XYZ file of C-alpha atoms in Angstrom:
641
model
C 104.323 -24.867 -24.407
C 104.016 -24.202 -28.178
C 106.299 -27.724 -28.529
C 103.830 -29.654 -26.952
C 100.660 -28.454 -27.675
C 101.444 -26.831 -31.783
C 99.861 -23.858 -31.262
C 102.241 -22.389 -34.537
C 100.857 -25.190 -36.322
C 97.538 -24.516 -35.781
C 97.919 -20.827 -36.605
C 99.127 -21.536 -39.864
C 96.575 -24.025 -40.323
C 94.029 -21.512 -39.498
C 95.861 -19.356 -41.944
C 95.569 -21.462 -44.861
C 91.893 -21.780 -44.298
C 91.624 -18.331 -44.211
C 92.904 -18.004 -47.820
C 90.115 -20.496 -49.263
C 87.677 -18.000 -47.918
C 89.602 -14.953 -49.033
C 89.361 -16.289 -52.937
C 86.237 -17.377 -52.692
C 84.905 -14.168 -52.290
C 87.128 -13.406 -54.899
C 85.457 -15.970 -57.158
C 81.906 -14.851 -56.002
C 82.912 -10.767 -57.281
C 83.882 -12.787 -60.434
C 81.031 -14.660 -60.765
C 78.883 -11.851 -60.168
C 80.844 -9.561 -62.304
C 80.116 -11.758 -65.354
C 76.650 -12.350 -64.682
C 75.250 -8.944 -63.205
C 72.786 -8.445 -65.430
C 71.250 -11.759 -64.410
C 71.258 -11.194 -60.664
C 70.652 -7.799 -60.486
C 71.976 -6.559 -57.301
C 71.423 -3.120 -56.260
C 74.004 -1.568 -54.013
C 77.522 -2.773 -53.185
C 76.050 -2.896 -48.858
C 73.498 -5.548 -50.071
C 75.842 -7.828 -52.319
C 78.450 -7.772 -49.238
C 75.136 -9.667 -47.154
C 74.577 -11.706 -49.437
C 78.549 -12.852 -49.673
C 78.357 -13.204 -45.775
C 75.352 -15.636 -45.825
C 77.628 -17.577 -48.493
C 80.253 -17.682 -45.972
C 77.702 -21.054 -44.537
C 78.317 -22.964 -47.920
C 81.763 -21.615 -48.475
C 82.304 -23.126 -45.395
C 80.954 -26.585 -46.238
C 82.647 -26.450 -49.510
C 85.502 -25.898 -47.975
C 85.332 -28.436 -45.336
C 84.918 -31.330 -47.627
C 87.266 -30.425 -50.486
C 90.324 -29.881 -47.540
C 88.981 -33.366 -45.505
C 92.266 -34.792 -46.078
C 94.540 -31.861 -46.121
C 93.206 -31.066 -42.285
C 93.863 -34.690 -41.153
C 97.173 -34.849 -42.585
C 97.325 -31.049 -40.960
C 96.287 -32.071 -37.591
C 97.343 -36.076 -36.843
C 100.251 -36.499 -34.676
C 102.815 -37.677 -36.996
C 105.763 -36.134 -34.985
C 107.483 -35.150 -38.973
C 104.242 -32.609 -39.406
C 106.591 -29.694 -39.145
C 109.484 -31.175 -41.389
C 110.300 -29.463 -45.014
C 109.225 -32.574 -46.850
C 106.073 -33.057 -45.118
C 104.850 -29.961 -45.371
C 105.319 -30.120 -48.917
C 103.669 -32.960 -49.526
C 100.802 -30.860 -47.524
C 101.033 -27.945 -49.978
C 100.574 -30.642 -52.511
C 97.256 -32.068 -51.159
C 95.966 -28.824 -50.376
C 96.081 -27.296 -54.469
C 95.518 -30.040 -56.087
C 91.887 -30.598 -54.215
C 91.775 -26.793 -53.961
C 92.332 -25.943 -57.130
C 90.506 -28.738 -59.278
C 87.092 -27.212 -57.081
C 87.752 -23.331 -57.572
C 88.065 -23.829 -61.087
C 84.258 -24.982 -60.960
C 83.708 -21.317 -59.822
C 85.010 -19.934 -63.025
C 83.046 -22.929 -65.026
C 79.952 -20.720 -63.740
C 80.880 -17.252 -64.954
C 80.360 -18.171 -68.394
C 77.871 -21.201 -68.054
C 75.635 -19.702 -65.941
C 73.906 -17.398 -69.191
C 72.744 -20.779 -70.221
C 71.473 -22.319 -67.596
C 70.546 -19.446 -64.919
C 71.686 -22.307 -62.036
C 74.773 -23.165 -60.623
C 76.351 -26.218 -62.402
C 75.754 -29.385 -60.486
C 76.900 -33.218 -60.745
C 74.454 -33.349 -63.777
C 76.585 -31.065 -65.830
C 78.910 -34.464 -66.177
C 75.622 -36.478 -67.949
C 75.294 -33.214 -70.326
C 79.221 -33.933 -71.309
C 79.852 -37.586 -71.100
C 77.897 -38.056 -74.094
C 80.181 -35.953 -76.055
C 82.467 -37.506 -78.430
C 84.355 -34.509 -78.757
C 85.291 -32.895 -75.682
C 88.818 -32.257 -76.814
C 87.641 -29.411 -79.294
C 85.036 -28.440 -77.787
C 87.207 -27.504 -74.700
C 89.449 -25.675 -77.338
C 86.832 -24.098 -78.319
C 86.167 -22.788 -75.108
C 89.430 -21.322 -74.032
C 89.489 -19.297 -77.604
C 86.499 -18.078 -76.729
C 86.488 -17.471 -73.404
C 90.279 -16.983 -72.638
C 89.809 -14.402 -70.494
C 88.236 -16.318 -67.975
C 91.627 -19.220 -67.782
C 93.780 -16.092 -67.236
C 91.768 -14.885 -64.231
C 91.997 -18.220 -62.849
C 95.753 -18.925 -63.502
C 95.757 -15.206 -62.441
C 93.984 -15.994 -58.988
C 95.942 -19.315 -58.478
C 99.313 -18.094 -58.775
C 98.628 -15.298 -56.028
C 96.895 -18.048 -53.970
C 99.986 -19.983 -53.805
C 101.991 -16.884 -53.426
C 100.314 -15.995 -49.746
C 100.522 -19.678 -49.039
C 104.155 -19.716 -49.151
C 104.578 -16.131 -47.145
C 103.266 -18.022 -44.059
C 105.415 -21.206 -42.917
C 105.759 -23.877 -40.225
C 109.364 -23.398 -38.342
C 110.880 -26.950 -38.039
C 110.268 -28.315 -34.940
C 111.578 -31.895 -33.454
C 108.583 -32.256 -30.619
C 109.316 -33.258 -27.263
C 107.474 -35.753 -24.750
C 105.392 -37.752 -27.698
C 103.043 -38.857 -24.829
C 101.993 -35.065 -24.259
C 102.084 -33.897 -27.773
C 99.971 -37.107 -28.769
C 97.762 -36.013 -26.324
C 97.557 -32.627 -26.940
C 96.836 -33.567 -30.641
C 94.225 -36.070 -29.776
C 92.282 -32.873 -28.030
C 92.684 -30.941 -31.215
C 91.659 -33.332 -33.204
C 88.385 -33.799 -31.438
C 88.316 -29.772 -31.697
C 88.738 -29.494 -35.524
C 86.384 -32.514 -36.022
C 83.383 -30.880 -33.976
C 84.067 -27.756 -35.729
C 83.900 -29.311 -39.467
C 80.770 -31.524 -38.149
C 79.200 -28.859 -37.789
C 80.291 -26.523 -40.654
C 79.654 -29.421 -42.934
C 75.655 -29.809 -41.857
C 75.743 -25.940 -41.335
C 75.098 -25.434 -37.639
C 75.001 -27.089 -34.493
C 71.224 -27.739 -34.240
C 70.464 -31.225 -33.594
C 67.003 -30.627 -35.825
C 69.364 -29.235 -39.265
C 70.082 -31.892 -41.598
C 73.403 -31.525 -43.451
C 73.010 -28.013 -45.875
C 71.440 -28.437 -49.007
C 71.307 -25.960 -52.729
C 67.400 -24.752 -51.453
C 68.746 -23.539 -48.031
C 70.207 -20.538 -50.411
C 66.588 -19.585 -51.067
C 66.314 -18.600 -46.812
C 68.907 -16.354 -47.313
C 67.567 -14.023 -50.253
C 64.112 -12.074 -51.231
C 64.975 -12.260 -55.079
C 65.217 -15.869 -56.347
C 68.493 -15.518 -58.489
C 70.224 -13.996 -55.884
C 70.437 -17.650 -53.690
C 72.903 -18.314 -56.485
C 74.991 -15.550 -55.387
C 75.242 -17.007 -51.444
C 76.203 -20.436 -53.440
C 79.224 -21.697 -54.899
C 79.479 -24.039 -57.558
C 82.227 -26.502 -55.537
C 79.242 -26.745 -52.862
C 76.937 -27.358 -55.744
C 78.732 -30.202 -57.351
C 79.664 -32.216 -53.979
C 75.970 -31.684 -52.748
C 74.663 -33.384 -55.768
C 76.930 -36.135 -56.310
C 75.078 -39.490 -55.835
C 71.759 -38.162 -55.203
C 68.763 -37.249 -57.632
C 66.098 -35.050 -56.707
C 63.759 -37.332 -57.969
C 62.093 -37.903 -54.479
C 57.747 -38.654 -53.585
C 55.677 -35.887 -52.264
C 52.855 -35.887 -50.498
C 50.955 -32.521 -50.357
C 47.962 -32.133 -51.756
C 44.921 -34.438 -52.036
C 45.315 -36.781 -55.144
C 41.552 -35.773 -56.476
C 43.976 -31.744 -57.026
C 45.771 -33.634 -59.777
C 42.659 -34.813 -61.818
C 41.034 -31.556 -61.429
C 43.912 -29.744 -62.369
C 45.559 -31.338 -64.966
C 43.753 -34.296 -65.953
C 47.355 -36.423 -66.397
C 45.216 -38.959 -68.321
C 43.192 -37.327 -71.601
C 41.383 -38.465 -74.588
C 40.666 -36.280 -77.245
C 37.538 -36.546 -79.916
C 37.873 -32.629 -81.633
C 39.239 -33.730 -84.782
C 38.418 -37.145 -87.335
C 41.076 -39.519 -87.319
C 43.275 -38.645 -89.974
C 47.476 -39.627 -90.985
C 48.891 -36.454 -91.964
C 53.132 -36.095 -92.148
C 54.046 -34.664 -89.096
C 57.485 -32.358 -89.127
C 59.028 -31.369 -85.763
C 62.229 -28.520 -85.288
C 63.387 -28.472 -82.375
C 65.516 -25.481 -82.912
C 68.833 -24.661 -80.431
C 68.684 -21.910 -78.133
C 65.926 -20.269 -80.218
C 64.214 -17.789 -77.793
C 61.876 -16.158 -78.411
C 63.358 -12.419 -77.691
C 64.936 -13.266 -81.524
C 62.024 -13.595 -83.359
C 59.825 -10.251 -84.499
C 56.360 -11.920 -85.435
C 56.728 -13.954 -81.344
C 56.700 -9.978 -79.802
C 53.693 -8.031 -81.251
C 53.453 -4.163 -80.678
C 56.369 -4.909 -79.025
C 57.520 -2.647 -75.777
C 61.234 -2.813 -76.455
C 63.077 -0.426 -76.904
C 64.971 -0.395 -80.501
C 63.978 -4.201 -81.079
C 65.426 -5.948 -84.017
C 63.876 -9.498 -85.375
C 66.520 -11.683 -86.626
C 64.446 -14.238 -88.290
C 62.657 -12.676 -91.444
C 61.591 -16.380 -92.558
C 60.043 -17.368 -89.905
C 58.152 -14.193 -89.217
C 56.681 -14.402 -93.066
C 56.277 -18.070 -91.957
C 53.801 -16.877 -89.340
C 52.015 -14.991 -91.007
C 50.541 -18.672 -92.357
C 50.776 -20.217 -89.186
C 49.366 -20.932 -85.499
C 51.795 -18.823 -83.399
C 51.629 -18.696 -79.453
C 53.158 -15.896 -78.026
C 53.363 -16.390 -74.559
C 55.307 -19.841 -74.923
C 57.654 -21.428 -72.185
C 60.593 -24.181 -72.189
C 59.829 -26.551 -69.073
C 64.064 -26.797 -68.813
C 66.922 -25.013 -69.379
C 69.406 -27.608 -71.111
C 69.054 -29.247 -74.566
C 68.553 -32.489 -72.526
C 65.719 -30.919 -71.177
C 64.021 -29.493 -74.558
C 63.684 -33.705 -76.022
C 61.967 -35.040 -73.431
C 59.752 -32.324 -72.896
C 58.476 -32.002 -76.507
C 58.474 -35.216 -78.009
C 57.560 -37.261 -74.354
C 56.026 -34.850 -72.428
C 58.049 -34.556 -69.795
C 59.477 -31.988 -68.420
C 62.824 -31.853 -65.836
C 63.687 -29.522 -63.611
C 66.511 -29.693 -61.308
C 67.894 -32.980 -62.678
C 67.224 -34.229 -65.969
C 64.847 -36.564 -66.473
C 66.592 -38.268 -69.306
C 69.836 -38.900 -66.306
C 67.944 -39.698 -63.818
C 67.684 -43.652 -62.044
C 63.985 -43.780 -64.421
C 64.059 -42.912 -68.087
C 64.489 -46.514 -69.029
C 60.731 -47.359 -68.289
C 57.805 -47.845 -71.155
C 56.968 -44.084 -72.065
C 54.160 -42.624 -73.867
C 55.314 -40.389 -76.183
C 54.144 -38.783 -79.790
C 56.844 -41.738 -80.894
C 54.776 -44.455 -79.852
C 50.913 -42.887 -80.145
C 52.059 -41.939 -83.789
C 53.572 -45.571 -84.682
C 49.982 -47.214 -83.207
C 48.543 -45.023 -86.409
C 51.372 -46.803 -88.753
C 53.480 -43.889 -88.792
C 57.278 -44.135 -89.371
C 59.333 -42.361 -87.227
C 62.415 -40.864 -87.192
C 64.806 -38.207 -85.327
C 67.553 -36.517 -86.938
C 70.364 -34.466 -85.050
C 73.764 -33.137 -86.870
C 76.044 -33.984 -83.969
C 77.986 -37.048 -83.780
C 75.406 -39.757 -83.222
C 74.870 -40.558 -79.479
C 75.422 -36.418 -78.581
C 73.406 -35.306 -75.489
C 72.145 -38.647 -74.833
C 69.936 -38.321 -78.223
C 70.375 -41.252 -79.322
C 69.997 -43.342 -76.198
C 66.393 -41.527 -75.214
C 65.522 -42.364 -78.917
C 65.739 -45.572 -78.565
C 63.728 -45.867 -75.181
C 60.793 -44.056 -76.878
C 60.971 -46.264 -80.185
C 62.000 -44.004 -82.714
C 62.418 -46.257 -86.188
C 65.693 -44.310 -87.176
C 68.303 -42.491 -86.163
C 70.486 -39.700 -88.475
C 73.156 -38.176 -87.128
C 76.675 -36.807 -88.596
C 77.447 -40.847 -89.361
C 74.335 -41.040 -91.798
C 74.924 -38.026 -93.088
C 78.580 -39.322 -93.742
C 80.109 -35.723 -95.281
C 82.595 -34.354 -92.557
C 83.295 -31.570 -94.806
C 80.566 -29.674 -93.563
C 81.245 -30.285 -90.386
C 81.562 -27.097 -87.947
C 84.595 -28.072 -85.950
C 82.585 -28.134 -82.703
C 78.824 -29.811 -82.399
C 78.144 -31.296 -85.927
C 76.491 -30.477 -89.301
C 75.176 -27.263 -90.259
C 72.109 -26.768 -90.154
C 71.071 -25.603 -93.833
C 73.084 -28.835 -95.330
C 72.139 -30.950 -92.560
C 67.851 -30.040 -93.063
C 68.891 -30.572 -97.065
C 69.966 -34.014 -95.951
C 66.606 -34.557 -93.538
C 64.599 -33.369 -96.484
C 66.146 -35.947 -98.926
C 65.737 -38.322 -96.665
C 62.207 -37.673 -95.821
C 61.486 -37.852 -99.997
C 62.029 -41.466 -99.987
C 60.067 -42.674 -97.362
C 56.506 -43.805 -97.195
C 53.526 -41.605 -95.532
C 52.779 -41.109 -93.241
C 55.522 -40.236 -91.158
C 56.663 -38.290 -88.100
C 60.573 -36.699 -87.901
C 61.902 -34.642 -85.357
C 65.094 -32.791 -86.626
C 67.474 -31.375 -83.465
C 69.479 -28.454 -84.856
C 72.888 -27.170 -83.645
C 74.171 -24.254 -85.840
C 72.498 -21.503 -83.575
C 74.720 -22.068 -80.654
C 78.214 -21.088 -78.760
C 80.589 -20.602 -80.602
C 78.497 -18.187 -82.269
C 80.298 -18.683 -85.845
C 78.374 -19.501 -89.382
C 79.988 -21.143 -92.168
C 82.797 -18.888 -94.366
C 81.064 -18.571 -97.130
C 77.946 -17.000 -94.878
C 80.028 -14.596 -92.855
C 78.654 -11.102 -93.361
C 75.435 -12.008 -94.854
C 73.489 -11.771 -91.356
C 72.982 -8.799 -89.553
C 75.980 -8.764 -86.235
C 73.582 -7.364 -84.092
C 73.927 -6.505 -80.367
C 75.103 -10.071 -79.228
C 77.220 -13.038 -81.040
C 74.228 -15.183 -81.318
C 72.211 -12.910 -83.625
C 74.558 -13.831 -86.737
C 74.016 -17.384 -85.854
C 69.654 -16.758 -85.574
C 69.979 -15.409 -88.861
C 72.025 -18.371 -90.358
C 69.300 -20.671 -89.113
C 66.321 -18.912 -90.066
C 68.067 -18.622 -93.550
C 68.416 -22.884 -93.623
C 64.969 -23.150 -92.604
C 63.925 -20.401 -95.174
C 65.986 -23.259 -97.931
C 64.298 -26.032 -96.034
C 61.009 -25.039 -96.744
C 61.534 -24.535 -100.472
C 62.682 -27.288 -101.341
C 60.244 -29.053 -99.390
C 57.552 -27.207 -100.868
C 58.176 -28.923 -104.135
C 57.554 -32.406 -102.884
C 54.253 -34.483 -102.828
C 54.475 -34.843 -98.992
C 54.426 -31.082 -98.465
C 50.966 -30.980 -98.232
C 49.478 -32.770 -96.237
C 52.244 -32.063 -93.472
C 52.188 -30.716 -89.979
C 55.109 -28.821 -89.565
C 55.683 -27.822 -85.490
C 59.028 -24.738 -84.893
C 59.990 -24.588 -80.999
C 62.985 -24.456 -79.302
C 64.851 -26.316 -76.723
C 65.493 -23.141 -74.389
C 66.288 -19.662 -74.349
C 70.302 -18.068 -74.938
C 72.519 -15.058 -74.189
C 69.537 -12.508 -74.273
C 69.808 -8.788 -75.764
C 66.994 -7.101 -74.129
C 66.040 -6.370 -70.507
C 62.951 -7.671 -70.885
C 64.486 -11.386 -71.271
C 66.989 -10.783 -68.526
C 63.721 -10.976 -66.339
C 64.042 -14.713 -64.675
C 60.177 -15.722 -66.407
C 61.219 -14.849 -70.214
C 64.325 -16.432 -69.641
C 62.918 -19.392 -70.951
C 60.663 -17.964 -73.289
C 60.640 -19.889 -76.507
C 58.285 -20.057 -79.527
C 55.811 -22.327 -80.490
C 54.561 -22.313 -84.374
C 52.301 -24.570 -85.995
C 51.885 -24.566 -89.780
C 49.969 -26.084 -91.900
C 50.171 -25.724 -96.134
C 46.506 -26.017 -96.565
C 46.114 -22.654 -94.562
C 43.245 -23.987 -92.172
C 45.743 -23.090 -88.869
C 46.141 -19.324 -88.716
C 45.931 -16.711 -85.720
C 48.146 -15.483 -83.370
C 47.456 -16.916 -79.275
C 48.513 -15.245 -76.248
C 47.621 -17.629 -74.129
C 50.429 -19.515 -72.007
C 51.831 -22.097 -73.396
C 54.668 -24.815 -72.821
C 56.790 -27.436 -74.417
C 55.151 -30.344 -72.881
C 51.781 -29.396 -75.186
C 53.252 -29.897 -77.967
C 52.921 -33.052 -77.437
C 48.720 -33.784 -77.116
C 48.392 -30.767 -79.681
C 49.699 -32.834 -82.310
C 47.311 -36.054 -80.956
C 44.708 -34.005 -80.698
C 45.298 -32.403 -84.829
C 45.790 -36.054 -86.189
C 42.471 -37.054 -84.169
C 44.165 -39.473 -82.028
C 41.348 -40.712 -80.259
C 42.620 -43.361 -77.109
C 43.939 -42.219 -73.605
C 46.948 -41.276 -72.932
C 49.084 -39.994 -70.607
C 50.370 -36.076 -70.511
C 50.505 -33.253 -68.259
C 50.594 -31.024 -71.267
C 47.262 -29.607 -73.027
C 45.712 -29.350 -76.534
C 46.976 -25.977 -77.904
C 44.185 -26.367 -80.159
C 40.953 -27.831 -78.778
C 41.438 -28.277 -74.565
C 38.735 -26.323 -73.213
C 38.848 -28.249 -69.689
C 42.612 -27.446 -68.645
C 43.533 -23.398 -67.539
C 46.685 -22.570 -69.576
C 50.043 -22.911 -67.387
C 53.216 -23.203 -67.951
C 55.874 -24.698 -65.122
C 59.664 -24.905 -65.312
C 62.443 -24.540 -62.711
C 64.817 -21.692 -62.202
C 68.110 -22.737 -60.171
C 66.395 -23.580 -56.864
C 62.752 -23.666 -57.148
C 59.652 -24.068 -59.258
C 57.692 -21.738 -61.060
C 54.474 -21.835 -61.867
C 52.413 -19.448 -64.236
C 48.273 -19.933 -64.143
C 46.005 -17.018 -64.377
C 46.738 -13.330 -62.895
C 49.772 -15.008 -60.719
C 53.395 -16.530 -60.716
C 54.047 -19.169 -57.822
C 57.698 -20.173 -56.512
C 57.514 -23.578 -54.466
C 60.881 -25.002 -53.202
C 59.716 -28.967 -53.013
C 58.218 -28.456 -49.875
C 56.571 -25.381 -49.559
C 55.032 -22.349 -51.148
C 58.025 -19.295 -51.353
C 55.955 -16.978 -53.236
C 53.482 -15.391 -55.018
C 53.835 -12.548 -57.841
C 51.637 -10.719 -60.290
C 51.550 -12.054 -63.734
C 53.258 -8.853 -65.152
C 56.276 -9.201 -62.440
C 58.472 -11.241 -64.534
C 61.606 -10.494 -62.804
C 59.750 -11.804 -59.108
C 60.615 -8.498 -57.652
C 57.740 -8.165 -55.243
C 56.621 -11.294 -53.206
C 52.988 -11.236 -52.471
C 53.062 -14.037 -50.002
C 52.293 -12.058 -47.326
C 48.696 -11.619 -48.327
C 47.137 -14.071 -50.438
C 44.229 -14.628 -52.052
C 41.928 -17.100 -53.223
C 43.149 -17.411 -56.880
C 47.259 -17.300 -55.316
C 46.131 -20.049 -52.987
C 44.504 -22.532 -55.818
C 47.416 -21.699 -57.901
C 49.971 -22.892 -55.516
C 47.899 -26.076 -54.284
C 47.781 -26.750 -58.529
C 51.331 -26.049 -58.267
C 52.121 -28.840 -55.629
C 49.371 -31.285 -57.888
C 51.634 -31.245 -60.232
C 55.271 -31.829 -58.738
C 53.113 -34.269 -56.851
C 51.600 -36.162 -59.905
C 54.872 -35.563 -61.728
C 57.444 -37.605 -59.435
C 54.995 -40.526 -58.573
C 54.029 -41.415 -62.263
C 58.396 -41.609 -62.683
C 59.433 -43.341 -59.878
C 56.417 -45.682 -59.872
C 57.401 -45.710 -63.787
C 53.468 -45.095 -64.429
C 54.221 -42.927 -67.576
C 52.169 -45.222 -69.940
C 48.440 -45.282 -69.952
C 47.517 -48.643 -69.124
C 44.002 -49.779 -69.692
């Protein structure tokens, strides 16, 4: 019977499938392995559950990357059995299968910096890049341990391929074996039908990344029951830019006011300095964690911590993203992104209100500076949308000498070269400098090596390199006219590879400072408030007494009475949103938790019994994803009279 109806064919088939699964449980110990500390699972019984709910997108995954293998497995070609055919099989199958399990591996390193499994967007991070080649270098010097598991995996994957064969077979009776096939055909398509959408349930759309969050009662662990192939292929072609409508509109306006207008301050032009500083979080800096709790903590950044001693610090400060991407648009604009950068999605080429343009209706000249080569992480494009006079990058600064091999300028030269620049223009003016030194591959200049302290981590050498450019910076600046009467604003873009428990904890994972100084000494005190990136922005509106509407979700740091401090960002599948005495988790669609203020790591879920203040928090919560994707899509980000 076998001849007519391929039942070896099938078994081997089956067989073949079985190894995908097989090693990509393999690549989920891996991926866990590497990133334990982040996940935080608790007994070997409970990551095994958590791998068998995966089994749902492993199967999708799966499914689509071996479409064409299975239909070039399963049509009636009468030569399926034949030597050269099913090489040409073994072909198709590694090439698709092995191009998506690498993505796996992408995510045991890549996942410390963004805390989400890589989706299509990570290709919009990169294709700005004019130097992927060395940068990619880079990577397998530093991380060469993770191409040999791979290779590793691979070669034993194509190993137990080859132990299982189909015998050569010539059929007999085409009619019946046609036939036969056309009834397994319909079988394997009903099957991947419904492992593609997840289940059989007329009422399930096809399986999305948030379906992860059913699965788990910790939110980092729905990156565990993921896999990155499943992640890519479910994002290509969409954005999760998409309307909601929750709440009552009058929420937003009593909530967050989206349109303000500040009168605190007289109407004044000072020079207005912005640092958005790489991967600075705020675990590295001493004078950002008073009477601090942890354990043997070290401070990495001397300058700045005399440097706040003289300054407005807030130490309770958030990132509203996790990428550099993320950090621009949120500072300088206002506006934050969460699961999909704003900056690549279908709506960042609209008129945007911005510190750019409010500063240039005061006659200010504007300018942003960033080391790389020019055009890196979309910099240059977003500039241009928000009106920024100038542009510096590595081509300005035209010295490839001090070049670091991998992102751009370093920083101490490269804020020498912003400073020189800034001494020949006209005030008043507003620059926003990008740096890059404090960043992966964790390496300083030659002639620095062994003047910053190792520390516990690779990145701590490179904190101390760029608190030591700033620290050169700042004299040199000092000694100019324009010092003066400048505003100078220190944040951060996001968080990186983190030294303490305490910033393992999913909240402080984007914890970032926020530092205001001003030479003439009239901003001092330390504010433990929360506070976010997208404040920055009316703070400085409000300080240079800015006094028309405008549009930001963000609040005065320094004179907002009316809005209750909050900060919201996203954390691989969900929101999270800090007001008051709780955290709230909301998905897009609905509330998935409330957690006391102090539960950082969202380790016990309150939703069970909520109160008033949880309730109003999560309603503000939904305001403001509300408010948020209507004012893009409708491209309403510019106050119009």
């Amino acid at each position: 019977m076998s001849r007519y109806f391929r039942l070896q064919e099938y078994k081997v088939l089956f067989y073949r499938f079985l190894l995908a699964y097989l090693f990509y449980f393999l690549a989920r110990i891996g991926f866990f392995i590497y990133n334990s500390k982040l996940l935080k699972v608790d007994s070997v019984t409970e990551f095994l559950i958590l791998a068998y709910h995966g089994l749902v997108f492993d199967t999708t995954a799966i499914l689509y990357v071996n479409a064409l293998f299975l239909l070039c497995s399963i049509f009636p070609f009468w030569i399926n059995t034949s030597k050269n055919y099913q090489k040409f099989l073994f072909y198709i199958y590694f090439t698709f299968n092995l191009i998506a399990y690498a993505t796996n591996f992408v995510d045991f390193i890549y996942y410390k910096f963004t805390y989400a499994r890589t989706t299509v967007a990570f290709m919009d991070i990169i294709k700005n890049e004019s130097n992927k080649g060395n940068m990619f270098f880079r990577f397998i010097v530093s991380y060469w341990h993770v191409y040999v598991l791979f290779f590793v995996l691979a070669f034993f994957w194509v190993y137990l391929y080859k132990k299982v064969k189909v015998a050569e077979k010539v059929p007999n009776g085409k009619p019946a074996y046609s036939i036969s096939s056309f009834i397994g055909v319909l079988v394997f398509a009903t099957l991947a039908v419904g492992g593609i959408r997840g289940d059989f349930k007329k009422s399930t759309r096809p399986l999305n990344i948030i379906d992860a969050n059913r699965y788990v009662s910790k939110p980092q662990h729905a990156d565990i029951v993921l896999n990155t192939p499943f992640s890519i292929i479910r994002t290509i072609g969409k954005t999760s830019f998409k309307k909601i409508n929750i709440v009552p509109e009058k929420m937003v306006e009593e909530n967050f006011q989206p349109i303000k207008q500040y009168h605190n301050n007289p109407k004044t032009t000072p020079n207005v300095v912005l640092i958005i500083t790489e991967s600075f979080g705020r675990e590295y800096l001493g004078a950002f964690n008073p009477n601090s709790t942890i354990k043997d903590f070290v401070s990495y950044t001397p300058f700045i911590d005399s440097l706040a001693q003289h300054s407005m610090i807030y130490t309770n400060a958030y990132a509203n993203g996790s990428k550099s991407i993320h950090g621009m648009s949120s500072i300088v604009a206002g506006i934050p992104s969460f699961r999909d950068a704003f900056t690549s999605s279908p709506y960042p080429k609209q008129k945007i209100q911005s510190l750019v343009s409010c500063l240039k209706e005061m006659g200010y000249d504007t300018s942003f500076f960033h080391g790389a080569p020019n055009g890196s992480m979309g910099f240059l494009g977003f500039g241009n949308i928000l009106g920024f006079d100038h542009y510096y990058g590595k081509t300005e600064f035209n010295n490839d000498s001090l070049y670091d091999g991998v992102w751009g300028i370093w920083d101490e030269p490269f804020l020498q070269f912003m400073k020189q620049t800034l001494d020949k223009k006209k005030a008043p003016f507003f620059s926003t400098i990008f740096t890059i030194s404090s960043h992966e591959p964790y390496i300083v200049p030659k002639e620095f090596e062994g003047k910053f302290p190792k520390g516990t981590i690779p990145m701590h050498q490179c904190i101390g390199y760029t608190d030591y450019s700033f620290k050169k910076f700042f004299e040199s600046a000092k000694k100019q006219p324009w010092f003066k009467n400048t505003i100078f604003i220190i944040t951060a873009d996001h968080g990186n590879i983190t030294a303490y428990d305490e910033y393992y904890k999913i909240i402080n994972r984007q914890a970032v400072p926020i530092l205001i100084y001003k030479p003439d000494g009239s901003l001092k005190g330390e504010v433990h408030d929360l506070a976010q990136q997208i404040d920055i922005y009316p703070t400085v509106l409000d300080l240079v007494g800015y006094d028309k509407p405008f549009r930001s979700w963000g609040r005065s740091l320094i004179g907002d009475k009316k809005i209750v401090p909050y900060a919201i960002n996203f954390n691989g599948n969900q929101y999270q949103f800090q007001r008051g005495n709780y955290i709230c988790t909301f998905d897009g669609k609905k509330i998935t938790g409330y957690y006391n203020k102090n539960d950082k790591g969202l380790e016990k879920n309150l939703i069970a019994k909520p109160n008033k203040e949880m309730i109003e928090s999560g309603k503000a919560c939904e305001a403001f994803v509300q408010d948020y994707m209507k004012r893009i899509i409708d491209q309403n980000l510019y106050y119009k009279k």
